[in-house]
Amino acid sequence: DLKEAGRDGAVAPDGVLLPDYDRDGLHAGIVHFGVGGFHRAHQAMYLDRLLRDPDTYAEASRWAICGVGVMPPDLRMRDALRDQHGLYTLVEKSPDGEQRVIVVGSIVDFRYAPDDPEAVIEKIADAGTRIVSLTVTEGGYNIHNVTGEFDPKNPKITAEVEAIGRGEAPTSVFGLVCEALRRRRDRGTGPLTIMSCDNIQGNGETAKGSFGGFARLLDAATGDDLAAWIDAEIPFPNSMVDRITPATTPDDIEALEREHHVRDAWPVVCEDFDQWVLEDHFVDGRPPYEKVGVQVVDDVMPYELMKLRLLNAGHQALGYFGYLSGHRYVNDAATDQPLATFVRAYMDEEATPTLRPVDEDLDAYKDTLLARFANSHVRDTVQRLCLEGSDRIPKFLLPVVREQLAEGGHGEVRRSAAVVASWARYCEGVDEQGEPIEINDRIADTLREYAGRQDEDELAFLRNSDLFGDLVDDERFTAPYLETLRSLKSVGAKETVRSLV
Ligand code: NAD
């Protein structure tokens, strides 16, 4: 029972790794917003690795984590971590079914901001805090859908700025951090680093835009010039993060107790793969992450392209064809041999030629990706891959198409066009058995409307220029697109995939 595990003499069941280092000697040098599944499977795990190694313990011990939650669901995390002395269990599952069970000890404190916002602000303002890190989801940066920039008109944001102007305490991650930065500046404590670990291309740039945008609103209300100080002093390193971490289910909690005899209110289950490529851009030090497998580099962009065009676009190639072929779990789709061959051919022939040089064996990376997709122990759903296609296809797949068709490209877009056709067929909203398909997308109605017209006008779906620009006019793309769409409608997904490979 992790409530007991903090006591002296606690013994772990066989095969379970307890923190074997002195937790009383840890000091929180990182304040992290958004302690969910992913943070606990990723950043907190890397720090735990550093703490387990006697060679890096002393240095890492100054970088333990104080978690902060600002949303009501974080109350549950506060209670779970408080009762367990910050400890939680990480279950890493490999494709062959092997499990590694680790009790992670790198989180030493957790604050639910509404309980005491002042304490959170002072914690960040404290000289011992040198990094603020974030996994507050893609939606947590208040980015406007159309402009792609911080949305200063969001009523929640303007209401908070007004409230702060009236002397009320801040409530959001932006409000809390900006107030702490103001105190650090005024007291001469100096800057810290703000490190986003969210799954956003250019996550550091995005965070910089959001904190800067919020500070400008505050400045307008108070006559301060905090935004200029943030712009000049605070680094926002970019990073690429990767580890498939589904939400914890009641079954996961029961299985941990049944199979490993560990009672934990909120464990985390994830795959055994992990990757973190981090830009080395910090103002007051950082943990020596490179010693535990983090790739610390000058430029993250080539790695982001690799991940977006192989993993994320690969998921799109698997998702719609997989769904239409009747698969509901990702591992079932990824072990459907013709489909796996098709996805790999997309990666090799279309995505790979558009990548920039990276210090990575791309063939091995792609082999690993397909093995990760096929991991039957991480129950990822096809439905999840098919979420928000209108965000994902334009960000992950269409850049590959554009580069292939641009001057200097190879012009190879047959498979990418087929993936777009599979999405167009999916958006008709009825599967091959006549059952309704639930389309989870911000613009689901628009997608259904365009797809609904393709019986009369075969290119109707591509006429949505907000998504596709002028691709509808390029026959190099529309010819293979139409071939696949017709095939999907006449012989179905499984047969279509077979003919594509
Ligand atoms: P989660 O639901 O377990 O945790 C999300 C956390 O973010 C919670 O603490 C929540 O309160 C907080 N949050 C949400 N909106 C917020 C807001 N507006 N302001 C402040 N905090 C907010 O989700 P997770 O699986 O931990 O994923 C979090 C993020 O991590 C993802 O959105 C993604 O950017 C990144 N990520 C996740 C995975 C994965 O497989 N789960 C993989 C790579 C990257």
XYZ file of C-alpha atoms and ligand atoms in Angstrom:
545
model
C 0.000 0.000 0.000
C 1.676 3.219 -1.128
C 0.161 5.018 1.857
C 2.488 2.876 3.943
C 5.436 2.782 1.562
C 6.941 6.012 2.848
C 7.626 4.374 6.216
C 11.034 3.023 7.110
C 11.503 -0.635 6.426
C 8.768 -0.869 3.797
C 9.401 -3.893 1.596
C 8.373 -4.002 -2.044
C 6.712 -7.072 -3.526
C 8.879 -9.059 -5.947
C 9.657 -7.255 -9.156
C 8.500 -3.835 -7.953
C 11.150 -1.118 -7.786
C 10.758 1.260 -4.837
C 12.742 4.512 -4.791
C 16.065 3.340 -3.374
C 17.333 6.860 -2.731
C 17.018 9.325 0.116
C 13.763 11.188 -0.524
C 14.250 13.366 2.554
C 17.256 14.890 0.814
C 15.211 16.145 -2.175
C 14.452 19.827 -2.843
C 11.882 20.948 -5.381
C 13.642 22.976 -8.088
C 10.883 22.414 -10.668
C 7.271 23.524 -10.379
C 5.119 21.520 -12.786
C 1.609 22.448 -13.967
C -0.627 19.594 -15.171
C 0.365 16.489 -13.238
C -1.605 13.972 -15.300
C -0.740 10.611 -16.773
C 1.798 11.849 -19.278
C 3.935 13.957 -16.917
C 4.136 11.039 -14.515
C 5.109 8.617 -17.324
C 7.669 10.994 -18.826
C 9.368 13.980 -17.161
C 8.922 12.750 -13.568
C 10.148 9.297 -14.653
C 13.370 10.707 -16.188
C 14.107 12.526 -12.951
C 13.437 9.343 -10.976
C 16.021 7.600 -13.203
C 18.573 10.287 -12.353
C 17.828 9.944 -8.644
C 18.298 6.167 -8.734
C 21.848 6.539 -10.040
C 24.294 7.350 -7.213
C 26.470 9.246 -9.734
C 23.696 11.729 -10.533
C 21.700 11.685 -7.288
C 23.370 14.710 -5.686
C 22.862 16.941 -8.721
C 19.339 15.690 -9.434
C 18.249 16.019 -5.811
C 17.945 19.808 -6.264
C 15.495 19.275 -9.142
C 12.662 17.352 -7.500
C 9.153 18.293 -8.571
C 6.419 20.297 -6.901
C 3.212 19.611 -8.854
C 0.497 22.220 -9.260
C -3.092 21.718 -10.392
C -5.423 24.544 -11.345
C -8.440 22.548 -12.575
C -11.112 20.868 -10.397
C -10.160 17.326 -11.604
C -6.738 17.930 -10.023
C -8.327 17.704 -6.560
C -8.313 13.950 -6.971
C -4.602 14.039 -7.821
C -3.920 16.225 -4.765
C -5.584 13.693 -2.482
C -3.972 10.649 -4.099
C -0.471 12.092 -3.964
C -0.856 13.558 -0.477
C -1.967 10.200 0.950
C 0.923 8.423 -0.785
C 3.705 10.900 0.124
C 3.939 11.895 -3.554
C 4.616 8.282 -4.586
C 2.837 6.583 -7.475
C 3.355 3.484 -9.585
C 4.386 3.478 -13.222
C 3.637 0.284 -15.156
C 5.596 0.086 -18.421
C 4.263 -2.541 -20.829
C 6.324 -3.873 -23.715
C 4.839 -5.392 -26.884
C 5.777 -8.911 -25.718
C 3.734 -8.465 -22.537
C 6.606 -7.886 -20.178
C 5.934 -5.318 -17.455
C 8.245 -3.107 -15.440
C 6.681 -1.786 -12.259
C 8.378 1.262 -10.763
C 7.328 3.311 -7.764
C 8.406 6.821 -8.737
C 9.639 9.154 -6.012
C 10.568 12.372 -7.828
C 7.388 14.330 -6.966
C 7.829 15.675 -3.447
C 4.988 18.165 -3.165
C 1.649 18.938 -4.806
C -0.430 22.116 -4.554
C -3.974 22.547 -5.725
C -3.814 26.259 -6.598
C -7.372 27.252 -5.539
C -6.563 26.005 -1.984
C -3.861 28.662 -1.596
C -2.851 30.616 -4.729
C -0.481 32.791 -2.709
C 1.541 29.738 -1.658
C 1.861 28.638 -5.313
C 3.009 32.107 -6.377
C 5.588 32.235 -3.587
C 6.821 28.755 -4.460
C 7.488 29.870 -8.048
C 8.968 33.173 -6.873
C 11.352 31.326 -4.536
C 15.000 31.392 -5.628
C 15.166 27.582 -5.290
C 12.688 27.212 -8.168
C 14.558 27.357 -11.457
C 12.214 25.693 -13.933
C 8.450 25.904 -14.421
C 7.320 23.031 -16.631
C 3.969 22.349 -18.266
C 1.761 19.571 -19.604
C -1.509 21.471 -19.639
C -2.769 19.921 -22.930
C -2.874 21.499 -26.381
C -5.953 23.472 -25.316
C -4.149 24.934 -22.293
C -2.301 27.627 -24.263
C -5.384 29.661 -25.215
C -4.527 29.617 -28.905
C -7.091 30.988 -31.355
C -8.155 28.428 -33.973
C -7.918 30.790 -36.904
C -5.024 33.122 -36.025
C -2.971 30.347 -34.398
C -1.908 32.884 -31.749
C -2.760 33.656 -28.117
C -6.396 34.771 -28.016
C -6.529 37.986 -25.958
C -10.322 38.202 -26.314
C -11.175 34.884 -24.652
C -13.725 35.960 -21.977
C -12.114 33.682 -19.363
C -8.785 35.400 -19.882
C -10.159 38.951 -19.873
C -12.199 38.179 -16.727
C -9.080 36.953 -14.945
C -7.088 40.026 -15.946
C -9.884 42.273 -14.678
C -10.061 40.317 -11.410
C -6.302 40.639 -10.902
C -6.689 44.387 -11.576
C -9.216 44.505 -8.700
C -6.658 42.852 -6.425
C -8.022 39.308 -6.612
C -5.723 36.282 -6.781
C -4.848 34.828 -10.185
C -6.393 31.476 -11.101
C -4.821 30.245 -14.362
C -1.331 28.989 -15.066
C -0.676 32.294 -16.875
C -1.924 34.444 -13.998
C -0.048 32.524 -11.305
C 3.239 32.376 -13.211
C 3.126 36.017 -14.355
C 2.557 37.237 -10.786
C 5.475 35.105 -9.576
C 7.699 36.434 -12.384
C 6.787 40.002 -11.428
C 7.943 39.301 -7.851
C 11.146 37.668 -9.059
C 11.915 40.708 -11.203
C 11.070 43.213 -8.448
C 13.040 41.333 -5.784
C 16.033 40.765 -8.022
C 15.638 36.969 -7.756
C 16.132 36.706 -11.479
C 14.551 34.665 -14.253
C 13.744 30.962 -14.501
C 13.074 28.707 -17.496
C 9.563 27.842 -18.696
C 9.598 24.405 -20.308
C 6.528 23.141 -22.169
C 6.281 19.378 -22.618
C 2.992 19.441 -24.484
C 2.471 17.803 -27.829
C 2.524 20.946 -29.919
C 4.886 21.720 -32.775
C 7.156 24.492 -31.490
C 5.812 24.066 -27.944
C 8.372 26.498 -26.510
C 7.493 29.186 -29.060
C 3.823 28.604 -28.352
C 4.327 28.942 -24.590
C 6.365 32.103 -25.127
C 3.526 33.598 -27.170
C 0.947 32.687 -24.541
C 2.778 33.942 -21.446
C 3.855 37.058 -23.343
C 0.295 37.623 -24.562
C -1.114 37.321 -21.056
C 1.556 39.604 -19.613
C 0.716 42.256 -22.230
C -2.918 42.202 -21.117
C -1.812 42.581 -17.499
C 0.516 45.440 -18.458
C -2.343 47.237 -20.200
C -4.400 46.959 -16.994
C -1.640 47.893 -14.545
C 0.801 50.092 -16.481
C 3.661 47.650 -15.765
C 6.103 46.364 -18.422
C 6.360 42.733 -17.399
C 5.937 41.458 -20.971
C 9.189 43.121 -22.026
C 11.042 41.526 -19.096
C 9.656 38.081 -19.938
C 10.576 38.536 -23.570
C 14.137 39.519 -22.716
C 14.891 37.188 -19.794
C 12.816 33.991 -19.866
C 13.899 31.113 -22.124
C 11.205 28.770 -23.483
C 12.999 25.661 -24.812
C 11.217 23.653 -27.505
C 10.918 19.914 -27.104
C 9.576 16.810 -28.807
C 8.001 14.378 -26.359
C 6.795 10.848 -27.020
C 5.316 8.069 -24.912
C 1.864 6.600 -25.458
C 0.075 6.987 -22.118
C -3.652 6.177 -22.125
C -5.843 7.419 -19.261
C -5.707 5.111 -16.222
C -8.755 2.828 -15.955
C -10.274 1.100 -12.873
C -9.054 -2.167 -14.447
C -5.473 -0.878 -14.370
C -5.772 -0.159 -10.640
C -7.202 -3.620 -9.943
C -4.636 -5.398 -12.124
C -1.766 -3.670 -10.310
C -3.044 -4.930 -6.987
C -3.917 -8.398 -8.284
C -0.740 -9.034 -10.279
C 1.855 -7.025 -8.370
C 0.334 -6.586 -4.898
C 0.627 -2.807 -4.997
C -2.307 -0.702 -3.824
C -2.175 2.713 -5.516
C -5.061 5.212 -5.810
C -3.830 6.506 -9.182
C -1.091 4.574 -10.993
C -0.009 5.230 -14.588
C 0.172 2.606 -17.326
C 2.150 3.270 -20.513
C 4.195 1.625 -23.235
C 7.866 0.786 -22.662
C 9.067 3.267 -25.317
C 10.004 6.808 -24.320
C 11.610 9.721 -26.140
C 12.358 13.326 -25.272
C 14.300 15.630 -27.568
C 14.977 18.872 -25.738
C 16.442 22.174 -26.867
C 19.306 23.214 -24.588
C 18.045 26.669 -23.714
C 17.919 27.219 -19.927
C 18.753 30.291 -17.877
C 19.570 28.781 -14.474
C 20.626 25.183 -15.045
C 18.683 21.977 -15.656
C 18.867 18.352 -14.537
C 21.506 16.360 -16.470
C 18.787 14.706 -18.525
C 21.210 13.577 -21.244
C 22.532 10.982 -18.786
C 19.199 9.119 -18.799
C 18.447 8.998 -22.503
C 17.100 12.482 -23.248
C 18.445 13.855 -26.543
C 19.578 17.380 -25.718
C 20.028 19.239 -29.025
C 20.376 22.721 -30.511
C 17.413 22.410 -32.845
C 14.353 20.275 -32.153
C 12.572 20.987 -35.450
C 13.994 18.060 -37.505
C 12.918 15.644 -34.745
C 9.461 17.156 -34.627
C 9.074 16.649 -38.375
C 10.184 13.053 -37.953
C 7.579 12.421 -35.286
C 4.727 14.335 -36.933
C 5.201 12.802 -40.370
C 5.976 9.236 -39.280
C 4.177 8.652 -35.973
C 1.291 11.121 -36.118
C 0.613 10.912 -39.858
C 1.225 7.145 -39.607
C -1.592 7.023 -37.050
C -3.816 8.802 -39.584
C -2.893 6.270 -42.273
C -3.824 3.472 -39.856
C -6.911 5.087 -38.346
C -9.530 5.593 -41.077
C -8.618 2.523 -43.132
C -8.472 0.582 -39.851
C -11.878 1.775 -38.719
C -13.505 1.085 -42.089
C -11.891 -2.386 -42.082
C -13.721 -3.083 -38.821
C -10.864 -2.670 -36.312
C -11.564 -0.911 -33.026
C -8.188 -1.314 -31.279
C -4.977 0.113 -32.700
C -3.057 -3.118 -32.175
C -5.617 -5.035 -34.273
C -5.295 -2.510 -37.110
C -1.495 -2.558 -36.884
C -1.340 -6.354 -37.114
C -3.642 -6.457 -40.163
C -0.767 -7.281 -42.528
C -1.755 -5.471 -45.740
C -2.639 -2.382 -43.694
C 0.683 -2.441 -41.826
C 2.497 -2.825 -45.170
C 0.573 0.142 -46.542
C 1.455 2.338 -43.542
C 5.113 1.372 -43.785
C 5.147 2.164 -47.521
C 3.650 5.593 -46.780
C 6.452 6.166 -44.276
C 9.227 4.958 -46.591
C 8.151 6.340 -49.950
C 6.341 9.548 -49.069
C 7.187 10.837 -45.555
C 10.862 9.908 -45.240
C 12.099 11.816 -48.327
C 10.637 15.020 -46.814
C 12.511 14.755 -43.486
C 15.563 16.781 -42.436
C 18.713 15.056 -41.192
C 18.411 13.737 -37.623
C 20.810 11.856 -35.398
C 18.586 8.785 -35.476
C 18.427 5.475 -37.377
C 15.206 6.090 -39.291
C 14.681 2.475 -40.315
C 14.926 1.369 -36.711
C 12.643 4.246 -35.681
C 10.000 3.104 -38.175
C 10.320 -0.556 -37.139
C 9.813 0.509 -33.535
C 6.802 2.640 -34.454
C 5.021 -0.285 -36.077
C 5.865 -2.499 -33.106
C 4.506 0.199 -30.760
C 1.277 0.452 -32.742
C 0.976 -3.345 -32.495
C 1.409 -3.376 -28.679
C -1.658 -5.289 -27.492
C -0.965 -4.496 -23.850
C -1.549 -0.765 -24.313
C -5.226 -0.672 -25.290
C -5.248 2.366 -27.534
C -8.451 2.799 -29.579
C -8.822 3.437 -33.314
C -11.524 5.940 -32.425
C -8.873 7.998 -30.582
C -6.691 8.084 -33.729
C -9.683 9.337 -35.709
C -10.393 12.268 -33.334
C -10.062 15.813 -34.657
C -9.015 14.822 -38.168
C -9.506 18.418 -39.292
C -6.644 19.430 -36.997
C -4.492 16.439 -37.671
C -4.633 15.776 -41.431
C -3.650 19.379 -42.301
C -0.869 19.441 -39.663
C 0.588 15.961 -40.023
C -0.114 14.652 -43.527
C -0.708 17.521 -45.955
C 2.750 19.071 -45.424
C 4.175 15.790 -46.763
C 1.937 16.064 -49.825
C 2.928 19.687 -50.435
C 6.632 18.959 -50.162
C 6.352 15.941 -52.440
C 4.542 18.032 -55.060
C 6.762 21.096 -54.758
C 9.722 21.664 -57.016
C 12.498 19.332 -55.967
C 10.013 16.849 -54.452
C 9.629 13.312 -55.799
C 5.948 13.778 -56.620
C 5.077 10.543 -54.789
C 1.650 11.085 -53.136
C -0.359 7.968 -54.041
C -0.621 6.698 -50.461
C -1.121 10.093 -48.828
C -3.948 10.762 -51.286
C -5.426 7.380 -50.361
C -5.340 8.311 -46.663
C -7.212 11.542 -47.385
C -9.746 9.514 -49.396
C -10.190 7.134 -46.448
C -10.900 10.148 -44.229
C -13.404 11.472 -46.797
C -15.183 8.089 -46.835
C -15.133 7.948 -42.987
C -16.693 11.414 -42.820
C -19.767 10.139 -44.687
C -20.632 8.934 -41.192
C -21.802 5.391 -42.054
C -19.551 2.331 -41.996
C -19.471 -0.578 -44.442
C -22.100 -2.438 -42.411
C -24.435 0.563 -42.518
C -23.781 1.468 -38.861
C -23.324 5.134 -37.933
C -19.768 6.400 -37.364
C -19.387 8.889 -34.535
C -17.254 11.719 -35.929
C -15.514 13.534 -33.092
C -14.288 16.740 -34.619
C -14.661 20.418 -33.919
C -16.113 20.823 -37.438
C -17.896 17.460 -37.665
C -21.016 18.998 -39.274
C -18.993 20.677 -42.021
C -17.055 17.481 -42.710
C -20.272 15.456 -42.983
C -21.764 18.069 -45.284
C -18.825 18.053 -47.729
C -18.540 14.246 -47.627
C -22.305 13.957 -48.126
C -21.987 15.579 -51.537
C -19.411 13.248 -52.994
C -21.935 10.960 -54.702
C -22.828 13.804 -57.091
C -19.434 15.499 -57.070
C -16.575 13.076 -56.436
C -14.152 15.840 -55.468
C -16.606 17.561 -53.084
C -14.631 16.782 -49.920
C -11.462 18.375 -51.307
C -13.356 21.567 -52.136
C -13.105 22.638 -48.481
C -10.252 25.048 -49.135
C -9.829 25.877 -45.419
C -8.447 22.363 -45.078
C -6.977 21.566 -48.465
C -6.034 24.893 -50.043
C -5.900 24.375 -53.806
C -5.041 20.650 -53.822
C -8.340 19.970 -55.580
C -6.826 21.521 -58.703
C -3.753 19.300 -58.777
C -4.334 16.185 -60.809
C -1.224 14.507 -59.432
C -3.143 14.374 -56.144
C -6.758 14.055 -57.284
C -6.121 11.093 -59.622
C -4.932 8.668 -56.887
C -7.453 10.222 -54.474
C -10.357 9.412 -56.795
C -9.072 5.943 -57.505
C -9.081 5.118 -53.789
C -12.411 6.787 -53.062
C -14.109 4.823 -55.856
C -12.505 1.616 -54.682
C -13.587 2.222 -51.068
C -17.155 2.680 -52.217
C -17.212 -0.309 -54.570
C -15.126 -3.005 -52.860
C -14.589 -1.686 -49.323
C -11.555 -0.869 -47.209
C -9.898 -4.257 -46.852
C -9.867 -4.901 -50.605
C -8.745 -1.327 -51.295
C -5.784 -1.617 -48.960
C -4.819 -4.912 -50.602
C -4.809 -3.286 -54.015
C -2.770 -0.356 -52.704
C 0.033 -2.646 -51.584
P -4.301 14.121 -18.381
O -5.734 14.369 -18.673
O -3.901 12.932 -17.587
O -3.677 15.394 -17.633
C -3.841 16.688 -18.113
C -3.451 17.691 -17.044
O -3.512 18.988 -17.629
C -4.387 17.705 -15.845
O -3.648 17.949 -14.678
C -5.299 18.885 -16.152
O -5.868 19.484 -15.004
C -4.306 19.821 -16.813
N -4.965 20.842 -17.648
C -5.851 20.639 -18.656
N -6.228 21.831 -19.170
C -5.562 22.784 -18.476
C -5.535 24.206 -18.523
N -6.277 24.890 -19.380
N -4.725 24.864 -17.653
C -3.980 24.179 -16.744
N -3.983 22.839 -16.645
C -4.760 22.154 -17.493
O -3.597 14.104 -19.821
P -2.140 13.551 -20.172
O -2.263 12.208 -20.779
O -1.260 13.756 -19.024
O -1.734 14.505 -21.384
C -1.428 15.858 -21.146
C -0.676 16.385 -22.340
O 0.573 15.735 -22.442
C -1.340 16.129 -23.683
O -2.354 17.049 -23.971
C -0.163 16.243 -24.612
O 0.102 17.594 -24.917
C 0.983 15.686 -23.789
N 1.280 14.312 -24.227
C 0.499 13.267 -23.882
C 0.782 11.991 -24.366
C -0.100 10.802 -24.024
O 0.052 9.738 -24.657
N -0.986 10.883 -23.064
C 1.909 11.791 -25.197
C 2.716 12.888 -25.530
C 2.381 14.140 -25.037
